[in-house]
Short mmCIF file of C-alpha atoms in Angstrom, two decimals:
data_model
loop_
_atom_site.label_atom_id
_atom_site.label_comp_id
_atom_site.label_asym_id
_atom_site.label_seq_id
_atom_site.Cartn_x
_atom_site.Cartn_y
_atom_site.Cartn_z
CA MET P 1038 -0.09 0.01 -0.04
CA THR P 1039 1.31 3.50 -0.88
CA LEU P 1040 0.27 6.55 1.00
CA GLN P 1041 0.02 9.69 -0.69
CA GLN P 1042 0.56 12.99 0.76
CA THR P 1043 -1.46 16.47 -0.17
CA ILE P 1044 -0.25 19.86 0.33
CA THR P 1045 -3.01 22.33 -0.24
CA LEU P 1046 -1.27 25.93 -0.71
CA PRO P 1047 -2.89 29.36 -0.77
CA ASP P 1048 -4.01 30.93 -4.01
CA PHE P 1049 -2.14 34.12 -3.01
CA ALA P 1050 1.58 34.99 -2.20
CA VAL P 1051 2.44 37.53 0.64
CA LYS P 1052 5.82 39.51 -0.05
CA ASP P 1053 5.92 41.45 3.07
CA ILE P 1054 3.01 40.79 5.63
CA ALA P 1055 4.21 44.00 7.64
CA LEU P 1056 2.53 45.97 4.79
CA ALA P 1057 -0.68 44.43 5.52
CA ALA P 1058 -2.02 47.29 7.36
CA TYR P 1059 -0.82 49.74 5.10
CA GLY P 1060 -2.84 47.87 2.12
CA ARG P 1061 -6.12 47.47 4.05
CA LYS P 1062 -5.76 51.50 4.81
CA GLU P 1063 -5.37 51.98 1.13
CA LEU P 1064 -8.29 49.79 0.09
CA ASP P 1065 -10.45 51.45 2.80
CA ILE P 1066 -9.50 54.81 1.35
CA ALA P 1067 -10.73 53.68 -2.30
CA GLU P 1068 -13.64 52.24 -1.03
CA THR P 1069 -14.82 55.78 0.29
CA GLU P 1070 -13.20 57.79 -2.60
CA MET P 1071 -14.24 55.98 -5.69
CA PRO P 1072 -18.12 55.38 -5.32
CA GLY P 1073 -18.38 54.34 -8.85
CA LEU P 1074 -15.82 51.65 -8.65
CA MET P 1075 -17.98 50.52 -5.32
CA ALA P 1076 -21.35 50.83 -7.36
CA LEU P 1077 -19.70 48.21 -10.13
CA ARG P 1078 -18.74 45.87 -7.15
CA THR P 1079 -22.21 45.82 -5.92
CA GLU P 1080 -23.67 45.32 -8.93
CA PHE P 1081 -21.35 42.74 -10.92
CA GLY P 1082 -19.58 41.21 -7.63
CA GLU P 1083 -21.61 38.06 -7.41
CA GLU P 1084 -21.03 37.17 -11.08
CA LYS P 1085 -17.27 37.76 -11.28
CA PRO P 1086 -17.18 38.86 -14.81
CA LEU P 1087 -13.24 39.71 -14.48
CA LYS P 1088 -12.11 36.09 -12.71
CA GLY P 1089 -9.05 35.16 -14.54
CA SER P 1090 -8.02 38.08 -15.56
CA ARG P 1091 -5.13 40.06 -14.92
CA ILE P 1092 -5.39 43.92 -14.32
CA VAL P 1093 -2.01 45.70 -14.40
CA GLY P 1094 -3.17 49.01 -14.04
CA SER P 1095 -6.00 51.29 -13.29
CA LEU P 1096 -6.63 55.07 -13.83
CA HIS P 1097 -9.24 56.90 -11.90
CA MET P 1098 -10.16 60.73 -13.05
CA THR P 1099 -12.38 63.03 -11.66
#
């Protein structure tokens, strides 16, 4: 009988966990300063139309 070991890895990589608080703060700011983006999240969030896409840049202009 052969035993097989399964290792489950997360689907993300954290380069520097010390920056997590800063990143959360930046996301909180974006959520309050970009109501249009948040409206899109509310409208399309469940269906995840961008799943699998890699977004390399975004520009918000007022």
